[in-house]
Tab-separated table of C-alpha atoms in Angstrom:
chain	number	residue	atom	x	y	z
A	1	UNK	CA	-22.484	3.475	-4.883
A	2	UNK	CA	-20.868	0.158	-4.519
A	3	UNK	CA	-17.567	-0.453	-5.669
A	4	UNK	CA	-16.192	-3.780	-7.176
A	5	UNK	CA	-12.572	-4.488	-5.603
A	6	UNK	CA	-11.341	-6.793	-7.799
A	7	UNK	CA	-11.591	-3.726	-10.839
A	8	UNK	CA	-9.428	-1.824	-8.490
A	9	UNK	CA	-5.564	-1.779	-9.133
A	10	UNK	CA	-5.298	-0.322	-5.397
A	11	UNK	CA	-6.916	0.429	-2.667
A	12	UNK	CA	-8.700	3.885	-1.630
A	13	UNK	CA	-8.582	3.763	1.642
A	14	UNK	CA	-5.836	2.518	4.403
A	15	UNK	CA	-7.133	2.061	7.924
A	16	UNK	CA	-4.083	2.148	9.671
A	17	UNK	CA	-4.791	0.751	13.496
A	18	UNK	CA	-1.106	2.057	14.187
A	19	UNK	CA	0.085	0.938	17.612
A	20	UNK	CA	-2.004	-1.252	19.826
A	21	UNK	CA	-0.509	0.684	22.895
A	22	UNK	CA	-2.456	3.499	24.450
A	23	UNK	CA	-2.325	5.444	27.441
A	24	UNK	CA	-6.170	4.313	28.719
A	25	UNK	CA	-7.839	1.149	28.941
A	26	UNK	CA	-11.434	1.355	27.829
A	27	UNK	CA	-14.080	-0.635	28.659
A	28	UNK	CA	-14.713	-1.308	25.326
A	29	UNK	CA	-11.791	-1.033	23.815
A	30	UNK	CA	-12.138	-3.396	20.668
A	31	UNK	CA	-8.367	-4.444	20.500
A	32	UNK	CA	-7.806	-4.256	24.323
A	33	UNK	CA	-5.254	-1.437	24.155
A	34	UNK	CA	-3.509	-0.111	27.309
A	35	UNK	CA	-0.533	0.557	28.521
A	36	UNK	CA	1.474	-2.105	28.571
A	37	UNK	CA	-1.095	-3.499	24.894
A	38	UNK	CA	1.461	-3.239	22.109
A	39	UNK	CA	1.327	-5.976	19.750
A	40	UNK	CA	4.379	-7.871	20.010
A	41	UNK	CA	6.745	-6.950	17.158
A	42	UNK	CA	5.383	-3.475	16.482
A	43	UNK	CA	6.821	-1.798	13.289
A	44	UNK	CA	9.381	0.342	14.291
A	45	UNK	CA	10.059	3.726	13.912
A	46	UNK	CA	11.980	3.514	11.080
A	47	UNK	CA	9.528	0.905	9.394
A	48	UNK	CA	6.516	2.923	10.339
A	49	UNK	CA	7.880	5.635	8.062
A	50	UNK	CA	8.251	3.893	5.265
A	51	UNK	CA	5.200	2.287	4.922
A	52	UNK	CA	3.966	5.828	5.060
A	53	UNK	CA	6.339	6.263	1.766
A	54	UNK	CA	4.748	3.163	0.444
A	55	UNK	CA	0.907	4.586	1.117
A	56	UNK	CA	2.219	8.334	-0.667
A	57	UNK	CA	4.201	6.043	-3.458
A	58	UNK	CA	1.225	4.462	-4.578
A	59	UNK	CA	-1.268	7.014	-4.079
A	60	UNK	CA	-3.357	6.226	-1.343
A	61	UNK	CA	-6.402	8.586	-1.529
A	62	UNK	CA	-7.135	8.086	2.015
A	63	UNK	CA	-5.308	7.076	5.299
A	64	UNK	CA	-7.206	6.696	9.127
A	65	UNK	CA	-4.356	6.509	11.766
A	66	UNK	CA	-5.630	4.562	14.933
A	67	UNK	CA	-4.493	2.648	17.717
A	68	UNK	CA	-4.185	2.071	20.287
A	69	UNK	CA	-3.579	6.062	20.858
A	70	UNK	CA	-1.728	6.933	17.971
A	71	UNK	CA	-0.114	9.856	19.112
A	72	UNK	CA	2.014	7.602	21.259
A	73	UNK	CA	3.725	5.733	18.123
A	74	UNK	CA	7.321	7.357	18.089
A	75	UNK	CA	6.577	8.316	14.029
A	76	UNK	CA	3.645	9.669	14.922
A	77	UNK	CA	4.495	13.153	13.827
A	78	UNK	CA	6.925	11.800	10.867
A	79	UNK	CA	4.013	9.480	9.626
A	80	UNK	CA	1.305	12.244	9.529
A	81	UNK	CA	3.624	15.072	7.673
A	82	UNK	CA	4.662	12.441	4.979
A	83	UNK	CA	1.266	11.553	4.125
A	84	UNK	CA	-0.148	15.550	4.079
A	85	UNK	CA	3.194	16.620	2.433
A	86	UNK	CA	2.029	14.402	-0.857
A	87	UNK	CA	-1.798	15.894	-0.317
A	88	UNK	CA	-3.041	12.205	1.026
A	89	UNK	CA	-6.259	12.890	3.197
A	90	UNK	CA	-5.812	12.180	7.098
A	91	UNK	CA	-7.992	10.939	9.610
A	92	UNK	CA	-6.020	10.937	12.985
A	93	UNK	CA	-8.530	9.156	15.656
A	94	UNK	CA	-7.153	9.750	19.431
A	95	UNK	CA	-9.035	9.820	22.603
A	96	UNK	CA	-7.502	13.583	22.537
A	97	UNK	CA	-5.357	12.629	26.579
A	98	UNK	CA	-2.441	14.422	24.749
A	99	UNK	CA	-3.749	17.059	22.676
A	100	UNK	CA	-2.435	20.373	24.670
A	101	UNK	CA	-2.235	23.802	22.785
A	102	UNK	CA	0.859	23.414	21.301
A	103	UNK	CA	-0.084	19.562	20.103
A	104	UNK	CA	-3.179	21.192	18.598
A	105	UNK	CA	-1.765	23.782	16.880
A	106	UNK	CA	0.791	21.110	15.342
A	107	UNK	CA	-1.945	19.130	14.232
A	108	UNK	CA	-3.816	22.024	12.655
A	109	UNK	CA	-1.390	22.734	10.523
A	110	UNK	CA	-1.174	19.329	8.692
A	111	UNK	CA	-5.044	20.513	7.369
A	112	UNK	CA	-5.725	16.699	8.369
A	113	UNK	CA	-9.112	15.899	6.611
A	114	UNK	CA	-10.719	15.447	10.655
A	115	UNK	CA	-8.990	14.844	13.784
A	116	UNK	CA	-11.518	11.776	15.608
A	117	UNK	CA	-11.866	12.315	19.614
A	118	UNK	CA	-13.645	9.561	21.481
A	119	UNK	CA	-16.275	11.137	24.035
A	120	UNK	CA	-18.778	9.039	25.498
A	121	UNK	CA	-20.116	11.010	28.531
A	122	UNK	CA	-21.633	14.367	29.251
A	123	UNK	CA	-20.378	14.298	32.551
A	124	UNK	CA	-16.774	13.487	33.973
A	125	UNK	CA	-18.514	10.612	35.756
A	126	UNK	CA	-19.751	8.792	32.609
A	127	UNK	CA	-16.764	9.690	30.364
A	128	UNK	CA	-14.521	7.650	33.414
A	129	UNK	CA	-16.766	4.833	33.678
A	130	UNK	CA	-16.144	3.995	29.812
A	131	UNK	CA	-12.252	5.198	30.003
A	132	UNK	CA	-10.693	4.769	33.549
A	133	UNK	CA	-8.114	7.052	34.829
A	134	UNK	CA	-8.891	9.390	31.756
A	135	UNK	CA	-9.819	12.959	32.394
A	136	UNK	CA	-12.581	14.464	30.671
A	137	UNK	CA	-11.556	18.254	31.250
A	138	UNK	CA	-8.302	17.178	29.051
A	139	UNK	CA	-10.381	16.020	26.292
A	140	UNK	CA	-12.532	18.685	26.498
A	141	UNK	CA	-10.065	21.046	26.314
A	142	UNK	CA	-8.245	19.414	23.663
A	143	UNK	CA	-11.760	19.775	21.183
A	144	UNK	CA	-11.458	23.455	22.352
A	145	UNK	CA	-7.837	23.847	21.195
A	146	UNK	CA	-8.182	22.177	18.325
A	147	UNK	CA	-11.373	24.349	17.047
A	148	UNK	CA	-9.154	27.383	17.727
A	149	UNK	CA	-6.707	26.245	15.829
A	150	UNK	CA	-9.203	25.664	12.632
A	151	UNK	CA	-8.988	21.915	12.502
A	152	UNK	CA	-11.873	19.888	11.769
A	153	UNK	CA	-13.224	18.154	14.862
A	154	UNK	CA	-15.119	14.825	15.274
A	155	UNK	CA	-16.591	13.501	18.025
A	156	UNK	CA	-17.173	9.802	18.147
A	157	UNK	CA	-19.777	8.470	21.105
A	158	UNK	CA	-19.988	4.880	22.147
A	159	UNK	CA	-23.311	4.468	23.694
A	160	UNK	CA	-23.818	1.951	26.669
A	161	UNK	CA	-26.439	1.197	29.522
A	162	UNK	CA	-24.793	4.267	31.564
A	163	UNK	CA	-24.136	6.552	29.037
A	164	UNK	CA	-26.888	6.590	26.475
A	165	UNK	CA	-28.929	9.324	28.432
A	166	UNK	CA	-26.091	11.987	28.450
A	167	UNK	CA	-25.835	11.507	24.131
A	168	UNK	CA	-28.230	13.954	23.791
A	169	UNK	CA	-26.611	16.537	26.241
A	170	UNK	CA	-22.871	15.755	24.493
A	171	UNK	CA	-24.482	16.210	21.073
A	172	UNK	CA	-25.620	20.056	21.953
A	173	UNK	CA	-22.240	20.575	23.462
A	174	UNK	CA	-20.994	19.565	20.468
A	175	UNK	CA	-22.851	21.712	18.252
A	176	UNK	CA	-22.058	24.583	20.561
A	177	UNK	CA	-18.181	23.304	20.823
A	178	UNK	CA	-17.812	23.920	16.693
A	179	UNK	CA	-17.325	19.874	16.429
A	180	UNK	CA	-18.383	19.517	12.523
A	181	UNK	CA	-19.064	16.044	13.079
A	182	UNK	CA	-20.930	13.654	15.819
A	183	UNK	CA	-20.693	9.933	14.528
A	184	UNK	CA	-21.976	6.721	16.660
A	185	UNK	CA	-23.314	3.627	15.958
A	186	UNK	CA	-24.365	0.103	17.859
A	187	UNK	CA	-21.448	-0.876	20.626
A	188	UNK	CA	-19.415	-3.872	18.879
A	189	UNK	CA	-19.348	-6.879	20.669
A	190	UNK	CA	-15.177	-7.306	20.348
A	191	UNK	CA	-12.388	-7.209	22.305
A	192	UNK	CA	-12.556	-6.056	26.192
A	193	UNK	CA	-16.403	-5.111	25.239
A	194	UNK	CA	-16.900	-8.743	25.674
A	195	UNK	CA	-16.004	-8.821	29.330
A	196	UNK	CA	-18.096	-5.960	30.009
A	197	UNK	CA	-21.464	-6.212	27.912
A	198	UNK	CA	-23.427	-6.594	30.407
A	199	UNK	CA	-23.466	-3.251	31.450
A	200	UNK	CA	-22.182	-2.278	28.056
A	201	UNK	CA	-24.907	-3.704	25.854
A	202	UNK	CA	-28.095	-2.243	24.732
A	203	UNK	CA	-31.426	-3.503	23.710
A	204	UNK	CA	-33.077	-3.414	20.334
A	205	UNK	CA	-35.266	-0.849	22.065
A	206	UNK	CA	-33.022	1.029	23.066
A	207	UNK	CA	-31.274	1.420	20.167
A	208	UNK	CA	-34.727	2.590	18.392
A	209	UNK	CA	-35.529	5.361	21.100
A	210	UNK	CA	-31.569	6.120	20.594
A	211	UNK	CA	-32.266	6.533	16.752
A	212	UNK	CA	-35.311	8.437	16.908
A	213	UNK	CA	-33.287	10.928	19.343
A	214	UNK	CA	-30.032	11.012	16.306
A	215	UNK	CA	-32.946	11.702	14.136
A	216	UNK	CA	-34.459	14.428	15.853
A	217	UNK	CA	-30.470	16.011	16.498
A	218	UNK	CA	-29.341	15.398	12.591
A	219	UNK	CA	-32.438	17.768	11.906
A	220	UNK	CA	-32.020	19.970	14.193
A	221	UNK	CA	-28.247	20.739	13.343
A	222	UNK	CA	-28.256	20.712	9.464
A	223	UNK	CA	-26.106	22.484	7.644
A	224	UNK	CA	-24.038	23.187	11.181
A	225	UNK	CA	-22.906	19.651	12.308
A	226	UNK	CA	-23.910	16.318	10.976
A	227	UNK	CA	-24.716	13.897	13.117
A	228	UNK	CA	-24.027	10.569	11.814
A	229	UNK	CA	-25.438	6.971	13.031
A	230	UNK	CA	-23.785	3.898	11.628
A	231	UNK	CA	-26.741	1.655	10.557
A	232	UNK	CA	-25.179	-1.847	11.411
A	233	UNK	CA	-24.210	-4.117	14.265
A	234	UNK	CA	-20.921	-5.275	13.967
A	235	UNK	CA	-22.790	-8.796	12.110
A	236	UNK	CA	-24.653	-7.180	9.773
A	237	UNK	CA	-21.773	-5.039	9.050
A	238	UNK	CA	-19.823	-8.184	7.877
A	239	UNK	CA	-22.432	-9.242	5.400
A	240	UNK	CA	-22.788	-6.100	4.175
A	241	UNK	CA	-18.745	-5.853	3.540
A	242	UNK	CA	-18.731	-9.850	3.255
A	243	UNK	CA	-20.959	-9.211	0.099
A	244	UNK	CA	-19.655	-5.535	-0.624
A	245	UNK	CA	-16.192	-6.026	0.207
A	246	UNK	CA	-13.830	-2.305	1.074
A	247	UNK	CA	-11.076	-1.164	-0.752
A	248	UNK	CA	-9.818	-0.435	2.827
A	249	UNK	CA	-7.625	-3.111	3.861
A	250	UNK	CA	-6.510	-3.022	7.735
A	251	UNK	CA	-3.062	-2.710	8.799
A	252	UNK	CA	-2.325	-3.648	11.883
A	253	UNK	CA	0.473	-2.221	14.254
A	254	UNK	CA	3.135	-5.279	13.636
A	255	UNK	CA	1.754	-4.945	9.417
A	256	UNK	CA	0.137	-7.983	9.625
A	257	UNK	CA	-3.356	-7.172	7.398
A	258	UNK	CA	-6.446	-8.044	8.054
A	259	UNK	CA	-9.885	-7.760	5.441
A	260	UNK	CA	-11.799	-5.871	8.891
A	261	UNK	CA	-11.809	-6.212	12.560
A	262	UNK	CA	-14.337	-8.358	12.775
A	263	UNK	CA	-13.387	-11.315	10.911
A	264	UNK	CA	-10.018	-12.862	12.331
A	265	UNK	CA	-8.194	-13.612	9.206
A	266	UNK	CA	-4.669	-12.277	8.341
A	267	UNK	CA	-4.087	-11.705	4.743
A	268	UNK	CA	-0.740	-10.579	4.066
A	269	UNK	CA	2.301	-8.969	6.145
A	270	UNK	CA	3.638	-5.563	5.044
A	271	UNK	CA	7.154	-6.986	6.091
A	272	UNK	CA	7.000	-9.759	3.876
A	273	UNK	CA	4.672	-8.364	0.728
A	274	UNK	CA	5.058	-5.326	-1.308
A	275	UNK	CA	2.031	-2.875	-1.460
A	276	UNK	CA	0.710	-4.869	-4.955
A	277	UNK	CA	1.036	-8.196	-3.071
A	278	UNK	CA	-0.648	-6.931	-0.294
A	279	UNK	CA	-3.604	-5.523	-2.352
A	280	UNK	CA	-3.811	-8.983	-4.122
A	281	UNK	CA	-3.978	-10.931	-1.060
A	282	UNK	CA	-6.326	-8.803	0.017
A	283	UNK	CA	-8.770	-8.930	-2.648
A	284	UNK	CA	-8.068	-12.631	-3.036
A	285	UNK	CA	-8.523	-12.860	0.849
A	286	UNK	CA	-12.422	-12.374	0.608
A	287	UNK	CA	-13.234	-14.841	-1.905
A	288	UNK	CA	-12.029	-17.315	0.354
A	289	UNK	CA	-13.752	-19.759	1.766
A	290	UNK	CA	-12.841	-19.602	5.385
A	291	UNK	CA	-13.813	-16.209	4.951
A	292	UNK	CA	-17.538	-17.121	4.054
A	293	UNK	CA	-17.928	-20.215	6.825
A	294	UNK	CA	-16.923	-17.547	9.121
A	295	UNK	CA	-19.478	-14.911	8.519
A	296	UNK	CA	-21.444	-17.874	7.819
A	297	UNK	CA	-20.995	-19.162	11.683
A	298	UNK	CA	-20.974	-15.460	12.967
A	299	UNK	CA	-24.152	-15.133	12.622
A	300	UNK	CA	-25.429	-18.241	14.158
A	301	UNK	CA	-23.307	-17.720	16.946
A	302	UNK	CA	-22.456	-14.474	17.535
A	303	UNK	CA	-20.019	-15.395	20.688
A	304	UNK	CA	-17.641	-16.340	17.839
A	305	UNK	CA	-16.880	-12.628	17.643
A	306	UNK	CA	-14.950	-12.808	20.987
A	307	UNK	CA	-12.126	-14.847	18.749
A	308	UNK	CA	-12.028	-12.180	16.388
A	309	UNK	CA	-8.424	-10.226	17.856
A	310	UNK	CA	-6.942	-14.315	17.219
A	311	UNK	CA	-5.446	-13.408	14.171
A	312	UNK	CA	-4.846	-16.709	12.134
A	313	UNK	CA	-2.930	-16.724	9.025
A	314	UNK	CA	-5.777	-17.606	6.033
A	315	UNK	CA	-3.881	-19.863	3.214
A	316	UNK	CA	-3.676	-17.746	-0.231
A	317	UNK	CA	-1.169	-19.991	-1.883
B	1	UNK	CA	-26.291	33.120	-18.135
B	2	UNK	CA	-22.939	34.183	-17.870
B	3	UNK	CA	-20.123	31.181	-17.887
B	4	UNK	CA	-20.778	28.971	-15.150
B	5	UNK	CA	-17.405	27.692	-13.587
B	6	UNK	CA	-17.889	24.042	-11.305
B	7	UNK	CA	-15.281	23.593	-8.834
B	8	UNK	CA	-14.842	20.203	-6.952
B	9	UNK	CA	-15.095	19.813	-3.183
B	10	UNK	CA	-11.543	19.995	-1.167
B	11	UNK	CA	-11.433	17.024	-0.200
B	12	UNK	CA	-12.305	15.111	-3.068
B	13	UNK	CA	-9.806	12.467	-4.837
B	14	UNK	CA	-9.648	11.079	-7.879
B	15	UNK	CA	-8.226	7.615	-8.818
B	16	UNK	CA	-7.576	6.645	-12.370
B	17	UNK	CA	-8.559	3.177	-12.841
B	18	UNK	CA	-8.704	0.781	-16.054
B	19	UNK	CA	-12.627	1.792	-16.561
B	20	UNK	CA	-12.287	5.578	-15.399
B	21	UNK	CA	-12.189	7.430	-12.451
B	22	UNK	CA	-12.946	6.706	-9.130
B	23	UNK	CA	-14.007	10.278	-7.598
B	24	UNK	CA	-13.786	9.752	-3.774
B	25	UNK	CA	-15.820	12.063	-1.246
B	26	UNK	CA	-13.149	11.870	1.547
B	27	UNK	CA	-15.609	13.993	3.569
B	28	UNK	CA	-18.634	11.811	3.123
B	29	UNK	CA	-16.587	8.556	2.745
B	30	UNK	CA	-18.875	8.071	-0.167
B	31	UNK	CA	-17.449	6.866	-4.182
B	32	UNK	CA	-18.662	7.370	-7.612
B	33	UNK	CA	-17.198	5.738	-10.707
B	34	UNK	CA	-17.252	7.113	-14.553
B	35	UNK	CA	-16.218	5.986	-17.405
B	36	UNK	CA	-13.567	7.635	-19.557
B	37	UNK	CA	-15.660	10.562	-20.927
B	38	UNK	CA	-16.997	11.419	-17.273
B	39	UNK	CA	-13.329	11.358	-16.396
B	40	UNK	CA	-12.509	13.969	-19.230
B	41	UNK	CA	-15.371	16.046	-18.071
B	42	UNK	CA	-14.068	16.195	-14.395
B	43	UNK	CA	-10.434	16.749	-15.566
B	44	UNK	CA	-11.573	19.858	-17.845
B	45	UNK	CA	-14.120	21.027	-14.557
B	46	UNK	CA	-10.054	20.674	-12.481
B	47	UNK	CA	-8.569	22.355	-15.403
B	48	UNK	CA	-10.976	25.019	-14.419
B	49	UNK	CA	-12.986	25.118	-17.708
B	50	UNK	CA	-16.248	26.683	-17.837
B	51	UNK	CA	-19.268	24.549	-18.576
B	52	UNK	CA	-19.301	26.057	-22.398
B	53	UNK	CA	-15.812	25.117	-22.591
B	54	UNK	CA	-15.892	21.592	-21.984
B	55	UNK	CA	-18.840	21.245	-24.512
B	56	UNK	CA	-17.044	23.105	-27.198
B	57	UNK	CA	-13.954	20.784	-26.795
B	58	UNK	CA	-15.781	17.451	-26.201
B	59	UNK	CA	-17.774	18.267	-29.431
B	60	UNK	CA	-14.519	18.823	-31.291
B	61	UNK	CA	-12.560	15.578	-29.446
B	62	UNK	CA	-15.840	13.732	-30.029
B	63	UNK	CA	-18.912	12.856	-33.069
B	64	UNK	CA	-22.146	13.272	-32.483
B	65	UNK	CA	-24.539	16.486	-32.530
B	66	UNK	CA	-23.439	19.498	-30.024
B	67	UNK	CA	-26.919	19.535	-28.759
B	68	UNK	CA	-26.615	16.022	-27.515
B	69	UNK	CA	-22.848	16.600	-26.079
B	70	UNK	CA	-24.643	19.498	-24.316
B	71	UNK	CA	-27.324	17.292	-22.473
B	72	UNK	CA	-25.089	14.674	-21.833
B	73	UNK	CA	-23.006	17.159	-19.860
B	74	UNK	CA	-25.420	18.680	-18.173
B	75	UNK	CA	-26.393	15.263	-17.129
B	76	UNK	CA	-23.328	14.273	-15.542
B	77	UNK	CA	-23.120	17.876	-14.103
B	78	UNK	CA	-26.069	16.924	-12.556
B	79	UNK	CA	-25.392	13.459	-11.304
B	80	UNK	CA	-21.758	15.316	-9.860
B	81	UNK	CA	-24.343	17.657	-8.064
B	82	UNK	CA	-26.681	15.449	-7.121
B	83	UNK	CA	-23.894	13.439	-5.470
B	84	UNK	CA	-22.849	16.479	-3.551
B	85	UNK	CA	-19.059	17.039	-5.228
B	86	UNK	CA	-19.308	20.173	-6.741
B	87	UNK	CA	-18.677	23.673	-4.372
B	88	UNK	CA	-21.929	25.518	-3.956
C-alpha cells in the first residue's frame, strides 16, 4: 500500500548510513567506503548518541544502521542498546569481518529485528574478488555464530559477471545455514561500481535467467527462508520513490540528509535542524524541482548517476 | 466456536497519525493505514480482546445494527489477515 508523506507527522523509517569508514573496500561499494573513507566531519561519539535519543524521542518505528561497516563507529554498541532499550526495530547491516562469538552473542541479545551480512560468493575466490582482503571463512563463521545465538540472519548477494553462477549454490547454503532471509536485486550503478562495471554489470538477459533461478529458490524454500529479489534498477527505483516518495529519509554519517542514494540532493543537516525540521525539509525536499529535472535527466543519461555521492545542498528557503 | 483471540505479529508497529494508524510490518517492510475505527479495533485486538469483545464494545461506543458492526469487523479482521499481521 502506498503511503502519502506529506499526511505523515514523522517518518517510519530511518536509514541510518552511519560511518562511511569500513574495514574493506568493495568493488561495488556504493559510497566508496574503506579504510581511510570517513566522511569528513563524522558525528561524533557523543553526537551519534544523541541522535539515537532523538530517533527513540520521537518514535521512530524503524532504524537500518549502515556504513561504511557500522560496527566500527565508536557508538556503535551505545547507538544500538538505546534504540532496542525503547523497543525501536533494528536492522544492523555489516559485512559480518568483526562478528566473533562473543560480538554475536552481544548482538543477539539486543533481539535486533535482522542482523544484514553481505555475501556475494560461494567460494572464497568469488567472495574476494567483490571484497578484497576480506575473508570469507570470517563471515561465514560469523552467520554461524550468530544463528547459535538465535538472531535473525540475512544474507544480502550482489550479483556480478563472476559471481552470478555461485547465487544458486550460496542460496542452499543459506537455507541449510538457518539464514531466514536471502535478499538481492540488480547491481546499482553508484559509487566505486562505476569504475568497475564492466566486469560488474549484467545484461538484461542475465538478469531474466537470474530471476527465473530466485523464482525457482523462493518456491522451493517457502515457509523456511524467503528469498527476496528487488524488482528495480537503481532508475526505475527513483521513479518509483520519485512518484511514491519514503517516509525513510537518509542520514548520512556527518547528518547531512539526503531523500535516497541515488539522487544527490542534501535536504537538511541533523546539526543544524531539529528532528521536525528535518522531516519538513524532507518532505518539502521532493516536491522540488531540481529534484524532478534530476530524475528527469537520470534517465536519459544514466552516467549522471556517477555524480550521485556529490552531495549539493538543494535550496528549501 | 469458542472465543477467538488475534494477536499481532512481533514486529509490527503502530504509528498514530491525524487519519489513524499506520500499522508497519517491520518484517515485510510493508504499511497499511486505517482510519480511526480500524485503529480502535487493533488497539482492543493489543488490549488482548477477543473477537466477541470488540463487537460488543464497538456496538455500545458506536450506532448502527450489531449485525453490521459484526461484518464490518470481520472484514477488517480479514483485510489484517489477508495482509499477513495477525499470528497464525
Amino acid at each position: 500500500m502506498q503511503i502519502d508523506i506529506q499526511n505523515l507527522d514523522s517518518p517510519l523509517f530511518i536509514a541510518w548510513h552511519i560511518t562511511n569508514r569500513c574495514n574493506l573496500e568493495c568493488i561495488h561499494c556504493l559510497w566508496k567506503s574503506s579504510p581511510t573513507g570517513a566522511f569528513p566531519g563524522e558525528l561524533t561519539k557523543e553526537e551519534a548518541i544523541n541522535f539515537a535519543k532523538v530517533l527513540v524521542d520521537h518514535s521512530v518505528p524503524y532504524v537500518a544502521i549502515s556504513g561504511g561497516e557500522p560496527l566500527l563507529h565508536p557508538a556503535f554498541w551505545e547507538v544500538a542498546e538505546i534504540i532496542r532499550s525503547h523497543d525501536v526495530e533494528l536492522k544492523i547491516e555489516t559485512n559480518g569481518q568483526l562478528i566473533s562469538k562473543s560480538v554475536a552473542k552481544r548482538l543477539a541479545e539486543l533481539d535486533l529485528r535482522s542482523i544484514q551480512i553481505s555475501v556475494d560468493g560461494y567460494t572464497p575466490e568469488t567472495y574476494t574478488k567483490m571484497r578484497p582482503g576480506a575473508s570469507f571463512e570470517k563471515t561465514i563463521n560469523a552467520i554461524k555464530y550468530l544463528i547459535e545465538e538465535g538472531a535473525n540472519v540475512e544474507i544480502v548477494f550482489v550479483p556480478a559477471k563472476f559471481n552470478i553462477h555461485e547465487a544458486e549454490k550460496l542460496i542452499d547454503f543459506a537455507a541449510e545455514l538457518g539464514v531466514k532471509v536471502f535478499e538481492t536485486g540488480k547491481t546499482m550503478y553508484l559509487g566505486r561500481a562505476v569504475d568497475y562495471w564492466d566486469i560488474i554489470g549484467l545484461t538484461d538477459e542475465e538478469y531474466e535467467e537470474y530471476k527465473k533461478m530466485l523464482e525457482r529458490k523462493a518456491k522451493q524454500y517457502e515457509g523456511k527462508m524467503r528469498v527476496l529479489y528487488y524488482p528495480f534498477d537503481i532508475i526505475e527505483e527513483m521513479q518509483v520513490m520519485y512518484r511514491h516518495p519514503p517516509a525513510s529519509p537518509l542520514v548520512l554519517a556527518h547528518g547531512k540528509v539526503k531523500l535516497i542514494g541515488s539522487i544527490p540532493y542534501v535536504v537538511a543537516d541533523i546539526r543544524k535542524h531539529s528532528f521536525e525540521e528535518m522531516w519538513e525539509r524532507y518532505k518539502k525536499g521532493w516536491k522540488h524541482p531540481k529534484v524532478a529535472e534530476w530524475v528527469e535527466s537520470v534517465k536519459s543519461n544514466p552516467k549522471l548517476l556517477a555524480k550521485a555521492n556529490d552531495l549539493v545542498e538543494l535550496d528549501l528557503s | 466456536m469458542g472465543v477467538v483471540y488475534l494477536e499481532l505479529k512481533r514486529r509490527i508497529k503502530l504509528k498514530d497519525e491525524k487519519f489513524g494508524v499506520v500499522v508497519f510490518d517491520t518484517e515485510t517492510e510493508k504499511v497499511f493505514v486505517t482510519n480511526q475505527v480500524g485503529k480502535e479495533i487493533i488497539n482492543k485486538i493489543k488490549e488482548g480482546k477477543s473477537i466477541d469483545q470488540i463487537i460488543e464494545e464497538l456496538s455500545n461506543e458506536y450506532e448502527g445494527e450489531k449485525e453490521q458492526i459484526r461484518n464490518d469487523v470481520y472484514e477488517f479482521i480479514d483485510q489484517l489477515k489477508k495482509m499477513d499481521l495477525l499470528k497464525e
